[in-house]
């Protein structure tokens, strides 16, 4: 049966406005819910005025993200209340997963709450809220037995796992997203093939702890083996794949060799270390030291020539002394990473670190965070400027208003989409979604100015 035409009638061309907050993993979840709802006959709305219902996919990684999610929901409720029709709001993702039972009373503006592990049932929830429910049999028929998502642009995130088993003492993710669960390779590869067929040329593999992918599956396949298979799918279209969120322990010999020896796998290494002081790392529930990380980075640099290195660092963890913080600054200054995200420690409900003694004074925390951010910018701006004069492949992401009118904008292989800056193309023609070679003629901050050249 053609689900689309049948369900279009059922849903009566209702339109859903999607609002996604938080990280790339949430964007993937929204894509999947959008695909399920489109399959059930719902169309996308561009704004509140043309929507029949609003779906907000929330983030609760930090207290500030939770507040932003709730504020944005209340803003939407206000926008909706000001409109001609009162629109229902459905809140999905991390905030309902974390605060589920308390929310209906606290947020009466929201019509329904959908936890992260309930998102496959989004069609039923939306129809229930809109008063057009269909039978379980009809919903079952709509649910595909293969991964389904929408395709937008030339880059796509693909989730390879859900949840996390590490329980770092500062992090609420394992409580929100549950224990680590790898997706099976066949499902991931089917999604990759569909994305490539839809025009995607860059696959970004994500998960909370990508290096251990497969350890919970029969036969214990490795991330390296998965990446080789994904690379194979991209070979014919000259695409590429990168992986984000590798914990230091995930850098196995096999993975290093695979990244080095497989042309479609980008030598872009993202290892969030958080800190390098052994005592801070121990209280974080993590392993390592500046010596161990320096040795790992040196090995990676020698075995994967020309690689780009990204990390994440946190300031102000409980008990962090001046010496601990100085050791982190010294380490990063010595290592000169290409990119480093910086976080101020945040006391998260329900985590072990939240109840630790020696919480750091807010002013000191802010000072340290600012110092880390300044260093991170200094390293990142220098790494970006170092590409001036070089040539590299660039994926064209779209067009935007530049200083001299409309310009093409894209990102080079060494820039992860949405994170690391962009390439502004000053001359040359290309279509959105194509891969071109650019020569970089200038830079500012994390941005590069490029011209399209022949290969
Ligand atoms: S590895 Fe640690 S910081 Fe990352 S999601 Fe898991 S618990 Fe959180």
Coordinates of C-alpha atoms in Angstrom, one line a residue, residues 74-452:
X74 CA 7.5 29.4 26.8
X75 CA 8.4 31.8 24.0
X76 CA 6.8 29.5 21.5
X77 CA 3.7 29.2 23.7
X78 CA 3.6 33.0 23.7
X79 CA 4.0 33.3 19.9
X80 CA 1.3 30.6 19.6
X81 CA -1.1 32.3 22.0
X82 CA -0.7 35.6 20.0
X83 CA -1.7 33.9 16.8
X84 CA -5.1 33.5 15.4
X85 CA -5.3 29.8 16.4
X86 CA -4.0 28.2 19.6
X87 CA -1.4 25.6 18.5
X88 CA -0.4 22.6 20.6
X89 CA 3.2 22.2 21.5
X90 CA 4.9 18.8 21.9
X91 CA 8.1 18.7 23.9
X92 CA 10.6 15.9 22.9
X93 CA 14.1 14.8 23.8
X94 CA 16.3 15.3 26.8
X95 CA 14.2 17.6 29.0
X96 CA 11.3 15.1 29.2
X97 CA 13.8 12.3 29.6
X98 CA 15.4 14.0 32.5
X99 CA 12.4 15.6 34.3
X100 CA 9.5 13.6 32.8
X101 CA 7.1 13.1 35.7
X102 CA 7.4 16.7 37.0
X103 CA 6.8 18.4 33.7
X104 CA 3.1 18.3 33.0
X105 CA 2.4 20.2 36.2
X106 CA 5.2 22.7 35.6
X107 CA 4.6 23.3 31.9
X108 CA 0.8 23.3 31.3
X109 CA 1.5 25.2 28.0
X110 CA 2.8 21.8 26.6
X111 CA 0.3 19.4 25.2
X112 CA 2.5 16.3 25.3
X113 CA 5.9 15.2 26.4
X114 CA 8.0 12.6 24.4
X115 CA 11.1 11.1 26.0
X116 CA 14.1 10.3 23.8
X117 CA 13.4 6.6 23.8
X118 CA 9.7 7.2 22.9
X119 CA 10.3 9.2 19.7
X120 CA 9.5 6.4 17.3
X121 CA 5.9 6.8 18.5
X122 CA 5.8 10.5 17.5
X123 CA 3.1 10.0 14.9
X124 CA 0.6 8.6 17.5
X125 CA 1.4 11.4 19.9
X126 CA 1.0 14.2 17.3
X127 CA -2.3 12.7 16.0
X128 CA -3.6 12.2 19.5
X129 CA -2.8 15.8 20.3
X130 CA -4.5 17.0 17.1
X131 CA -7.5 14.8 17.8
X132 CA -7.0 12.7 14.7
X133 CA -5.7 9.4 16.2
X134 CA -5.5 6.3 14.0
X135 CA -5.5 2.6 15.1
X136 CA -2.4 0.8 16.3
X137 CA -2.5 -1.3 13.1
X138 CA -2.4 1.8 10.9
X139 CA 0.5 3.3 12.9
X140 CA 2.4 -0.1 12.8
X141 CA 2.0 0.0 9.0
X142 CA 3.6 3.5 8.9
X143 CA 6.6 2.5 11.0
X144 CA 9.3 1.5 8.6
X145 CA 11.4 -1.6 9.4
X146 CA 14.5 0.3 8.3
X147 CA 16.0 3.6 9.5
X148 CA 14.3 6.5 8.0
X149 CA 15.2 10.2 8.0
X150 CA 15.1 13.3 6.0
X151 CA 18.1 14.4 3.8
X152 CA 19.0 18.1 3.9
X153 CA 22.3 19.4 2.3
X154 CA 25.5 17.6 1.5
X155 CA 26.6 16.7 5.1
X156 CA 24.7 14.4 7.4
X157 CA 25.2 13.2 11.0
X158 CA 24.6 9.5 11.5
X159 CA 24.2 8.2 15.0
X160 CA 26.0 4.9 15.6
X161 CA 25.0 4.5 19.3
X162 CA 22.7 5.8 21.9
X163 CA 23.5 6.4 25.6
X164 CA 26.7 6.1 27.6
X165 CA 28.2 3.7 30.2
X166 CA 31.0 5.9 31.4
X167 CA 29.2 7.9 34.1
X168 CA 31.7 10.7 34.2
X169 CA 30.8 12.3 37.6
X170 CA 29.9 15.7 36.1
X171 CA 27.6 14.4 33.3
X172 CA 23.9 13.8 33.3
X173 CA 23.8 12.1 29.8
X174 CA 23.8 8.5 31.1
X175 CA 20.8 9.3 33.3
X176 CA 19.0 11.1 30.4
X177 CA 19.9 8.8 27.5
X178 CA 20.4 5.5 29.3
X179 CA 23.1 2.8 28.9
X180 CA 25.3 2.5 25.8
X181 CA 23.6 0.7 22.9
X182 CA 25.3 0.3 19.5
X183 CA 23.2 0.4 16.4
X184 CA 23.8 -2.6 14.2
X185 CA 26.1 -2.0 11.2
X186 CA 23.5 -3.1 8.6
X187 CA 21.1 -0.4 9.9
X188 CA 23.8 2.3 9.9
X189 CA 25.0 1.3 6.4
X190 CA 21.4 1.3 5.0
X191 CA 21.0 4.9 6.4
X192 CA 24.3 5.9 4.8
X193 CA 23.3 4.5 1.4
X194 CA 20.0 6.3 1.5
X195 CA 21.8 9.6 2.4
X196 CA 24.4 9.1 -0.4
X197 CA 21.5 8.4 -2.8
X198 CA 19.9 11.7 -1.6
X199 CA 23.0 13.7 -2.4
X200 CA 25.0 13.6 0.8
X201 CA 28.8 13.6 0.4
X202 CA 29.9 13.8 4.0
X203 CA 28.9 11.4 6.7
X204 CA 29.7 12.5 10.3
X205 CA 29.5 9.5 12.7
X206 CA 28.4 10.5 16.2
X207 CA 27.5 8.9 19.5
X208 CA 28.4 9.6 23.1
X209 CA 31.4 7.4 23.0
X210 CA 32.1 6.4 19.4
X211 CA 35.3 4.4 20.0
X212 CA 33.6 1.6 21.8
X213 CA 31.0 1.1 19.1
X214 CA 30.2 -2.6 18.6
X215 CA 31.5 -3.9 21.9
X216 CA 27.9 -4.8 22.9
X217 CA 27.0 -6.5 19.5
X218 CA 27.4 -10.1 18.5
X219 CA 31.0 -10.7 17.3
X220 CA 32.1 -7.4 18.8
X221 CA 32.7 -5.5 15.5
X222 CA 35.0 -2.5 15.8
X223 CA 34.5 1.2 14.9
X224 CA 37.4 0.8 12.5
X225 CA 35.5 -2.0 10.6
X226 CA 32.4 0.1 10.5
X227 CA 34.3 3.1 9.2
X228 CA 35.8 1.0 6.4
X229 CA 32.3 -0.1 5.3
X230 CA 31.0 3.5 5.4
X231 CA 34.1 4.6 3.4
X232 CA 33.2 2.0 0.8
X233 CA 29.7 3.5 0.4
X234 CA 31.3 6.9 -0.3
X235 CA 34.0 5.8 -2.7
X236 CA 32.1 6.1 -5.9
X237 CA 30.8 9.6 -5.1
X238 CA 34.2 10.9 -3.8
X239 CA 32.7 11.6 -0.4
X240 CA 34.2 11.4 3.0
X241 CA 33.5 10.3 6.5
X242 CA 34.6 11.6 9.9
X243 CA 33.9 10.4 13.4
X244 CA 33.4 12.7 16.4
X245 CA 33.5 12.1 20.2
X246 CA 36.3 9.5 20.5
X247 CA 37.3 9.0 24.1
X248 CA 41.1 8.7 24.5
X249 CA 40.8 4.9 25.2
X250 CA 39.0 4.5 21.9
X251 CA 42.1 5.3 19.8
X252 CA 43.1 1.7 19.1
X253 CA 46.0 0.6 16.8
X254 CA 43.4 -0.6 14.3
X255 CA 41.5 2.7 14.2
X256 CA 44.7 4.7 13.8
X257 CA 45.8 2.5 10.9
X258 CA 42.3 2.7 9.3
X259 CA 42.2 6.4 9.5
X260 CA 45.7 6.7 8.0
X261 CA 45.1 4.1 5.2
X262 CA 41.6 4.8 4.0
X263 CA 41.3 7.8 1.7
X264 CA 37.6 8.5 2.4
X265 CA 38.2 8.6 6.2
X266 CA 39.2 12.1 7.2
X267 CA 42.3 12.5 9.4
X268 CA 40.2 14.6 11.7
X269 CA 40.6 13.4 15.3
X270 CA 38.1 14.6 18.0
X271 CA 39.1 13.4 21.5
X272 CA 37.4 15.3 24.3
X273 CA 39.9 15.1 27.2
X274 CA 38.1 17.5 29.6
X275 CA 41.3 17.9 31.8
X276 CA 44.8 16.6 32.1
X277 CA 45.4 16.8 35.9
X278 CA 45.3 13.2 37.2
X279 CA 43.6 14.2 40.4
X280 CA 40.9 16.2 38.6
X281 CA 40.4 13.4 36.0
X282 CA 40.1 10.8 38.8
X283 CA 37.4 12.8 40.5
X284 CA 35.7 13.2 37.1
X285 CA 35.7 9.4 36.9
X286 CA 38.0 9.5 34.0
X287 CA 41.6 8.3 33.4
X288 CA 44.7 9.9 32.1
X289 CA 47.3 12.5 32.7
X290 CA 49.1 15.2 30.7
X291 CA 52.0 12.8 30.0
X292 CA 49.6 10.1 28.7
X293 CA 47.7 12.5 26.5
X294 CA 50.9 14.2 25.2
X295 CA 52.2 10.7 24.3
X296 CA 48.9 9.8 22.5
X297 CA 48.8 13.1 20.6
X298 CA 52.5 12.7 19.6
X299 CA 51.8 9.2 18.3
X300 CA 48.7 10.3 16.4
X301 CA 50.7 13.2 14.8
X302 CA 53.5 10.9 13.7
X303 CA 51.2 8.1 12.4
X304 CA 48.6 10.3 10.7
X305 CA 50.5 13.1 9.0
X306 CA 48.6 16.3 8.5
X307 CA 45.8 15.3 10.9
X308 CA 43.6 17.9 12.5
X309 CA 43.1 17.6 16.3
X310 CA 40.0 18.7 18.3
X311 CA 39.4 18.4 22.0
X312 CA 37.2 19.7 24.8
X313 CA 38.3 21.1 28.1
X314 CA 36.5 22.0 31.3
X315 CA 37.3 24.7 33.8
X316 CA 36.2 24.8 37.5
X317 CA 35.5 21.2 38.3
X318 CA 35.1 20.8 42.1
X319 CA 38.5 20.8 43.9
X320 CA 40.4 22.1 40.8
X321 CA 43.4 23.9 42.3
X322 CA 45.3 26.8 40.7
X323 CA 48.0 24.3 39.9
X324 CA 45.6 21.9 38.3
X325 CA 44.2 24.7 36.1
X326 CA 47.7 25.9 35.2
X327 CA 48.7 22.4 34.2
X328 CA 45.7 22.3 31.8
X329 CA 46.6 25.7 30.3
X330 CA 50.3 24.6 29.9
X331 CA 49.3 21.4 28.3
X332 CA 47.0 23.0 25.8
X333 CA 49.6 25.7 25.0
X334 CA 52.2 23.0 24.4
X335 CA 49.9 20.9 22.2
X336 CA 48.5 23.7 20.1
X337 CA 45.3 21.9 19.1
X338 CA 43.4 23.0 16.0
X339 CA 40.1 23.3 17.8
X340 CA 39.2 23.1 21.5
X341 CA 35.6 23.5 22.9
X342 CA 35.6 25.0 26.4
X343 CA 33.0 24.5 29.1
X344 CA 32.6 25.9 32.6
X345 CA 31.8 23.1 35.1
X346 CA 28.1 23.1 35.8
X347 CA 26.6 21.5 38.9
X348 CA 24.0 19.2 37.4
X349 CA 21.2 17.7 39.4
X350 CA 21.6 14.0 40.1
X351 CA 25.3 13.8 39.2
X352 CA 28.0 12.7 41.7
X353 CA 30.1 15.8 41.2
X354 CA 27.1 18.0 42.2
X355 CA 27.4 16.8 45.8
X356 CA 31.2 17.0 46.0
X357 CA 32.8 19.4 48.5
X358 CA 35.1 22.1 47.2
X359 CA 32.8 23.5 44.5
X360 CA 34.7 26.3 42.9
X361 CA 33.6 29.9 43.5
X362 CA 31.7 31.2 40.4
X363 CA 34.0 34.2 39.8
X364 CA 37.1 31.9 39.8
X365 CA 35.3 29.5 37.5
X366 CA 34.4 32.3 35.1
X367 CA 38.0 33.7 35.1
X368 CA 39.4 30.2 34.3
X369 CA 36.8 29.6 31.6
X370 CA 37.6 32.9 30.0
X371 CA 41.4 32.1 30.1
X372 CA 40.7 28.8 28.5
X373 CA 38.5 30.3 25.8
X374 CA 41.1 33.0 25.0
X375 CA 43.7 30.2 24.6
X376 CA 41.4 28.1 22.5
X377 CA 40.7 31.1 20.2
X378 CA 44.4 31.9 19.9
X379 CA 45.1 28.3 18.9
X380 CA 42.1 28.0 16.6
X381 CA 42.7 31.3 14.8
X382 CA 46.4 30.4 14.2
X383 CA 45.5 26.9 13.0
X384 CA 42.9 28.4 10.6
X385 CA 45.4 31.0 9.3
X386 CA 48.0 28.3 8.7
X387 CA 45.7 27.0 5.8
X388 CA 46.1 30.3 3.9
X389 CA 48.0 29.5 0.7
X390 CA 46.9 25.9 0.7
X391 CA 44.4 24.0 -1.4
X392 CA 41.8 21.6 -0.1
X393 CA 38.5 20.0 -1.0
X394 CA 35.4 22.0 0.2
X395 CA 31.8 20.9 0.3
X396 CA 29.5 23.7 -0.8
X397 CA 26.8 24.1 1.9
X398 CA 24.8 27.0 0.6
X399 CA 24.7 30.7 -0.2
X400 CA 24.7 33.7 2.1
X401 CA 24.9 37.4 2.1
X402 CA 28.5 38.5 2.1
X403 CA 30.1 41.9 2.1
X404 CA 30.0 42.0 -1.7
X405 CA 26.6 40.4 -2.2
X406 CA 25.6 36.8 -2.3
X407 CA 28.5 34.3 -1.9
X408 CA 28.9 30.6 -1.8
X409 CA 29.7 29.1 1.6
X410 CA 31.1 25.7 2.4
X411 CA 33.4 23.8 4.7
X412 CA 36.8 22.1 4.1
X413 CA 37.6 18.6 5.2
X414 CA 39.4 20.0 8.2
X415 CA 36.3 21.9 9.4
X416 CA 33.5 19.8 11.1
X417 CA 30.1 21.2 10.0
X418 CA 28.5 23.5 12.5
X419 CA 31.6 23.5 14.8
X420 CA 34.8 24.7 13.2
X421 CA 34.2 27.7 11.0
X422 CA 33.5 27.9 7.2
X423 CA 35.0 28.7 3.8
X424 CA 33.6 31.9 2.2
X425 CA 34.0 31.6 -1.5
X426 CA 35.1 34.8 -3.2
X427 CA 35.2 33.5 -6.8
X428 CA 34.2 30.5 -8.9
X429 CA 31.0 28.7 -9.6
X430 CA 29.6 25.6 -8.0
X431 CA 26.3 24.1 -7.1
X432 CA 25.1 23.6 -3.5
X433 CA 26.1 20.1 -2.4
X434 CA 29.0 19.7 -4.8
X435 CA 32.6 19.2 -3.7
X436 CA 35.2 21.6 -5.2
X437 CA 38.8 22.4 -4.7
X438 CA 39.6 25.8 -3.2
X439 CA 42.7 27.8 -2.7
X440 CA 42.6 29.8 0.6
X441 CA 43.6 33.4 0.1
X442 CA 42.9 34.8 3.5
X443 CA 41.4 34.1 7.0
X444 CA 39.6 35.8 9.8
X445 CA 39.0 34.1 13.2
X446 CA 37.9 30.5 12.3
X447 CA 36.8 31.5 8.8
X448 CA 38.7 31.1 5.5
X449 CA 38.3 33.1 2.3
X450 CA 38.7 30.8 -0.7
X451 CA 38.6 30.8 -4.5
X452 CA 37.5 27.7 -6.5

